[in-house]
Coordinates of C-alpha atoms and ligand atoms in Angstrom, one line a residue:
M1 CA 15.3 -40.1 -26.2
R2 CA 15.5 -40.1 -22.3
K3 CA 19.4 -39.7 -22.6
I4 CA 18.7 -36.4 -24.8
L5 CA 16.3 -35.2 -22.2
L6 CA 18.9 -35.8 -19.3
I7 CA 21.6 -34.1 -21.3
L8 CA 19.3 -31.3 -21.9
L9 CA 18.5 -31.4 -18.1
C10 CA 22.2 -31.5 -17.0
A11 CA 23.0 -28.3 -19.3
L12 CA 20.0 -26.2 -18.0
P13 CA 22.0 -24.6 -15.3
L14 CA 24.4 -23.5 -17.9
I15 CA 21.9 -21.0 -19.3
A16 CA 19.8 -20.5 -16.4
Q17 CA 19.6 -16.9 -14.4
P18 CA 21.3 -16.7 -11.2
A19 CA 19.1 -16.5 -8.3
G20 CA 19.8 -14.3 -5.1
A21 CA 17.5 -12.6 -2.8
E22 CA 17.0 -11.8 0.7
E23 CA 14.5 -13.7 2.6
G24 CA 11.2 -12.6 3.9
L25 CA 11.2 -9.6 1.6
H26 CA 8.5 -9.7 -1.3
L27 CA 10.4 -8.7 -4.3
R28 CA 9.0 -6.9 -7.2
S29 CA 9.7 -8.9 -10.4
V30 CA 11.2 -7.2 -13.5
D31 CA 11.6 -8.4 -16.9
V32 CA 15.1 -7.8 -18.1
D33 CA 15.9 -7.9 -22.0
M34 CA 19.5 -7.9 -22.6
T35 CA 19.2 -7.6 -26.6
D36 CA 17.3 -4.3 -26.0
N37 CA 20.0 -1.9 -26.9
A38 CA 17.8 1.0 -26.4
A39 CA 16.9 0.3 -23.0
L40 CA 20.5 -0.7 -22.1
Q41 CA 21.7 2.8 -23.3
R42 CA 19.2 4.5 -21.3
G43 CA 20.0 2.5 -18.3
A44 CA 23.7 3.6 -18.7
K45 CA 22.7 7.1 -19.2
Y46 CA 20.7 7.2 -15.9
F47 CA 23.7 5.4 -14.3
V48 CA 26.1 7.9 -15.4
N49 CA 23.9 10.9 -14.2
Y50 CA 22.6 9.5 -11.0
C51 CA 24.9 6.9 -9.5
L52 CA 28.4 7.1 -10.8
S53 CA 29.0 10.3 -8.8
C54 CA 29.1 7.7 -5.7
H55 CA 29.5 4.2 -7.2
S56 CA 32.1 3.0 -9.4
L57 CA 32.1 0.3 -12.0
S58 CA 35.5 -0.8 -11.7
A59 CA 35.2 -3.9 -14.0
V60 CA 33.8 -1.8 -16.8
R61 CA 35.6 0.3 -19.4
Y62 CA 33.7 3.0 -21.1
N63 CA 34.3 1.2 -24.6
L64 CA 32.1 -1.4 -23.5
F65 CA 29.1 0.9 -24.7
E66 CA 30.4 0.4 -28.4
R67 CA 28.8 -3.0 -28.1
L68 CA 25.6 -1.4 -27.2
G69 CA 25.7 0.4 -30.7
L70 CA 27.2 3.9 -29.4
T71 CA 29.9 5.6 -31.4
P72 CA 33.1 6.7 -29.6
E73 CA 31.8 10.2 -30.0
Q74 CA 28.6 9.5 -28.5
I75 CA 30.0 7.7 -25.5
R76 CA 32.5 10.8 -25.1
G77 CA 29.7 13.3 -25.3
N78 CA 27.0 11.6 -23.5
L79 CA 28.7 9.4 -20.8
I80 CA 32.1 10.7 -19.7
F81 CA 31.8 13.8 -17.8
T82 CA 35.3 13.6 -16.3
D83 CA 38.7 13.4 -17.8
R84 CA 38.5 9.8 -18.2
K85 CA 39.5 8.2 -21.6
I86 CA 37.2 5.7 -23.4
G87 CA 39.4 2.8 -22.7
E88 CA 39.6 3.4 -18.8
T89 CA 37.4 1.9 -16.3
M90 CA 34.3 3.8 -14.8
A91 CA 35.9 5.0 -11.5
V92 CA 34.5 7.8 -9.1
A93 CA 36.3 10.9 -8.1
M94 CA 35.3 10.4 -4.4
R95 CA 37.7 9.0 -2.0
P96 CA 36.5 5.8 -0.1
E97 CA 37.3 7.5 3.3
D98 CA 35.2 10.6 2.6
A99 CA 32.2 8.4 1.3
K100 CA 32.3 6.5 4.6
R101 CA 32.4 9.4 6.7
W102 CA 29.5 11.0 4.7
F103 CA 27.2 8.0 4.3
G104 CA 28.2 5.8 7.3
A105 CA 29.1 3.3 4.7
P106 CA 31.1 3.5 1.4
P107 CA 29.1 3.2 -1.7
P108 CA 30.1 -0.3 -2.8
D109 CA 31.3 -1.0 -6.6
L110 CA 28.5 -2.0 -8.7
S111 CA 30.1 -4.1 -11.2
V112 CA 28.7 -7.4 -10.2
I113 CA 26.0 -6.1 -7.9
A114 CA 23.3 -7.7 -10.2
R115 CA 24.9 -11.0 -9.8
A116 CA 25.2 -10.7 -6.1
R117 CA 21.6 -9.4 -5.5
G118 CA 19.7 -10.4 -8.6
A119 CA 17.7 -8.2 -11.0
D120 CA 14.3 -8.2 -8.9
W121 CA 16.2 -7.3 -5.7
L122 CA 17.7 -4.3 -7.5
Y123 CA 14.5 -3.2 -9.0
T124 CA 12.9 -3.4 -5.7
Y125 CA 15.6 -1.4 -4.0
L126 CA 15.3 1.2 -6.6
T127 CA 11.6 1.5 -6.2
T128 CA 11.2 1.1 -2.5
F129 CA 12.9 4.2 -0.9
Y130 CA 10.4 6.1 1.5
L131 CA 10.4 8.8 3.8
D132 CA 11.6 8.1 7.6
D133 CA 12.5 10.8 9.9
T134 CA 14.5 8.5 12.2
R135 CA 17.1 7.9 9.4
P136 CA 20.2 10.6 9.0
T137 CA 19.2 10.8 5.2
G138 CA 15.5 11.2 5.9
V139 CA 14.8 8.0 3.9
N140 CA 14.6 4.3 4.4
N141 CA 14.4 1.3 2.1
L142 CA 12.1 -1.8 2.2
A143 CA 14.8 -4.0 0.4
F144 CA 17.8 -2.7 2.4
P145 CA 16.5 -1.6 5.8
K146 CA 18.5 1.3 7.3
V147 CA 20.2 1.9 4.1
G148 CA 23.0 4.6 4.1
M149 CA 22.4 5.6 0.6
P150 CA 20.4 8.9 0.2
D151 CA 17.3 8.8 -2.2
V152 CA 19.2 10.2 -5.1
I153 CA 16.3 9.6 -7.6
W154 CA 13.6 11.2 -5.7
Q155 CA 13.2 14.1 -8.0
L156 CA 12.4 11.7 -10.6
Q157 CA 10.1 9.2 -8.5
G158 CA 8.9 11.6 -6.0
L159 CA 8.7 11.0 -2.5
Q160 CA 6.9 8.0 -1.0
A161 CA 5.4 7.5 2.5
A162 CA 5.2 4.2 4.4
I163 CA 1.4 3.2 5.0
P164 CA 1.5 0.9 8.2
L165 CA -0.8 -2.2 8.2
S166 CA -4.2 -0.9 9.3
G167 CA -4.8 -1.4 13.1
G168 CA -1.2 -2.1 13.8
P169 CA 0.8 0.3 15.6
H170 CA 2.7 2.9 13.4
Q171 CA 6.5 2.2 13.6
N172 CA 9.3 3.6 11.6
S173 CA 12.3 2.0 9.5
S174 CA 12.7 -1.6 9.1
D175 CA 9.3 -2.6 10.5
V176 CA 7.6 -5.3 8.8
S177 CA 4.2 -3.8 9.7
I178 CA 4.5 -1.5 6.6
D179 CA 1.9 -2.4 4.2
H180 CA 2.5 -0.3 1.2
L181 CA 4.2 2.9 -0.1
N182 CA 2.3 6.0 -1.1
L183 CA 3.3 8.5 -3.5
V184 CA 2.9 11.7 -1.4
Q185 CA 4.9 14.1 -3.8
P186 CA 5.1 13.5 -7.4
G187 CA 8.5 13.7 -9.2
T188 CA 9.4 14.6 -12.8
M189 CA 8.2 11.2 -14.1
T190 CA 4.9 9.5 -13.8
P191 CA 5.0 6.2 -11.6
V192 CA 4.9 4.3 -14.8
E193 CA 7.6 6.4 -16.6
Y194 CA 9.7 6.0 -13.3
E195 CA 9.2 2.0 -13.3
H196 CA 10.5 2.1 -16.9
A197 CA 13.6 3.8 -15.8
A198 CA 14.3 1.7 -13.0
Q199 CA 13.7 -1.2 -15.2
D200 CA 16.3 0.2 -17.9
L201 CA 18.9 0.8 -14.9
V202 CA 18.4 -2.7 -13.6
A203 CA 18.9 -4.1 -17.2
F204 CA 22.2 -2.2 -17.4
L205 CA 23.4 -3.4 -14.0
V206 CA 22.7 -6.8 -15.2
Y207 CA 24.4 -6.4 -18.5
V208 CA 27.6 -4.9 -17.2
G209 CA 27.6 -7.7 -14.7
E210 CA 27.7 -10.2 -17.5
P211 CA 28.4 -8.5 -20.9
S212 CA 29.5 -11.9 -22.0
K213 CA 26.2 -13.7 -21.2
L214 CA 24.7 -13.3 -24.5
E215 CA 27.5 -14.9 -26.1
R216 CA 27.7 -17.7 -23.7
Q217 CA 23.9 -18.4 -24.1
R218 CA 24.6 -18.5 -28.0
L219 CA 27.6 -20.9 -27.3
G220 CA 25.4 -23.0 -25.0
L221 CA 23.0 -23.8 -27.8
W222 CA 25.7 -25.1 -30.0
V223 CA 27.2 -27.2 -27.3
L224 CA 23.8 -28.8 -26.9
A225 CA 23.5 -29.2 -30.6
F226 CA 26.8 -30.7 -30.7
L227 CA 25.9 -33.0 -27.6
A228 CA 22.9 -34.2 -29.5
L229 CA 24.8 -35.0 -32.6
L230 CA 27.4 -37.0 -30.7
F231 CA 24.5 -38.7 -29.1
V232 CA 23.2 -39.9 -32.6
V233 CA 26.6 -40.9 -33.5
S234 CA 27.3 -42.9 -30.4
Y235 CA 24.1 -44.6 -30.5
F236 CA 24.5 -46.0 -34.1
L237 CA 28.2 -46.9 -33.0
K238 CA 27.1 -49.0 -30.0
K239 CA 24.6 -50.6 -32.4
E240 CA 27.3 -51.6 -34.7
Y241 CA 29.7 -53.0 -32.1
W242 CA 26.8 -55.0 -30.2
K243 CA 25.6 -56.6 -33.5
D244 CA 29.0 -58.6 -33.7
V245 CA 28.9 -59.2 -29.9
R246 CA 25.5 -61.0 -30.1
H247 CA 26.4 -63.3 -33.0
Ligands
HEC301 C1 25.4 10.2 -2.7 C2 26.0 9.0 -3.2 C3 25.2 7.8 -3.8 C4 24.5 7.8 -5.0 C5 24.4 9.0 -5.9 C6 24.0 6.6 -5.3 N1 24.3 5.6 -4.2 FE1 24.0 3.6 -4.1 N2 24.6 3.8 -2.3 C7 25.4 4.6 -1.6 C8 25.7 4.2 -0.2 C9 26.5 4.9 0.7 C10 25.4 2.8 -0.1 C11 25.7 1.7 1.0 C12 24.8 1.9 1.8 C13 24.8 1.1 3.1 O1 25.5 0.2 3.0 O2 24.2 1.3 3.9 C14 24.8 2.6 -1.4 C15 24.3 1.2 -1.7 C16 23.8 0.7 -3.0 C17 23.2 -0.3 -3.3 C18 23.2 -1.7 -2.3 C19 24.6 -2.4 -2.3 C20 24.5 -3.5 -1.6 O3 25.3 -3.5 -0.5 O4 23.7 -4.6 -1.9 C21 22.8 -0.3 -4.5 C22 22.4 -1.5 -5.3 C23 23.1 0.7 -4.9 N3 23.4 1.7 -4.0 C24 22.5 1.4 -6.3 C25 22.7 2.7 -6.7 C26 22.0 3.1 -7.8 C27 21.5 2.3 -8.9 C28 22.3 4.5 -8.1 C29 21.8 5.6 -8.9 C30 20.5 5.5 -9.2 C31 23.0 5.0 -6.7 N4 23.2 3.8 -6.0 C32 23.4 6.2 -6.5 C33 25.6 5.9 -2.2 C34 25.1 6.4 -3.1

């Protein structure tokens, strides 16, 4: 029994989630359900509408969405706004040099961003843009201080202001003395609706980072079952051999 437990423990990292977060930042946690195709489809739609103008997904081909239950017609009608073909990767039209000139930093490809940053970080990032006059874009971000990305989802979320810790001096930007963010101008979504939208977007980014993850988890269970069986067989085999040795 102890051996089985040991084997199980050794195999755990194979199916565990990757971790990755910045220290010192309180991350908002998010539940990501990779089997929820409707949520992933919504996330894909948000991505195409609000992110793909700047960020590519160079490791992703449009036909990935067939796995999420969309037909090629739906993909062409709802997700491809350029002359890209369904078998092509999700690229952006912007040239990297221009992007760098406009935003100070080129918008990175987001194919594996969920693996690099973790789902909680992404969720925190997408929900903590706040007004900051000292920044060229007029906004800053709790998860990514001095970020070059404009708040492209402000119309959905509304505008947030940073409320400093009471008594502390009011300072701008990446200051740790920020207590919380306050919605000062509502967006087209209610805060709860926006949280769901951000959640869907994060789920989508996790999914594109590892579309093979579900398959791997399923395989992982088979491997564990196989190891358990192998253990039983070897146990009886050992018993059989040692029986002769003792006599
Ligand atoms: C107008 C262009 C633009 C749009 C649209 C845009 N971004 Fe960005 N984004 C940027 C830029 C520029 C950076 C780099 C910021 C920096 O390094 O300071 C960035 C950075 C990021 C990062 C951090 C990457 C890292 O290095 O860890 C994430 C995550 C991200 N964007 C997600 C999104 C998502 C999700 C959307 C859609 C809701 C989106 N972006 C829409 C320009 C954009």
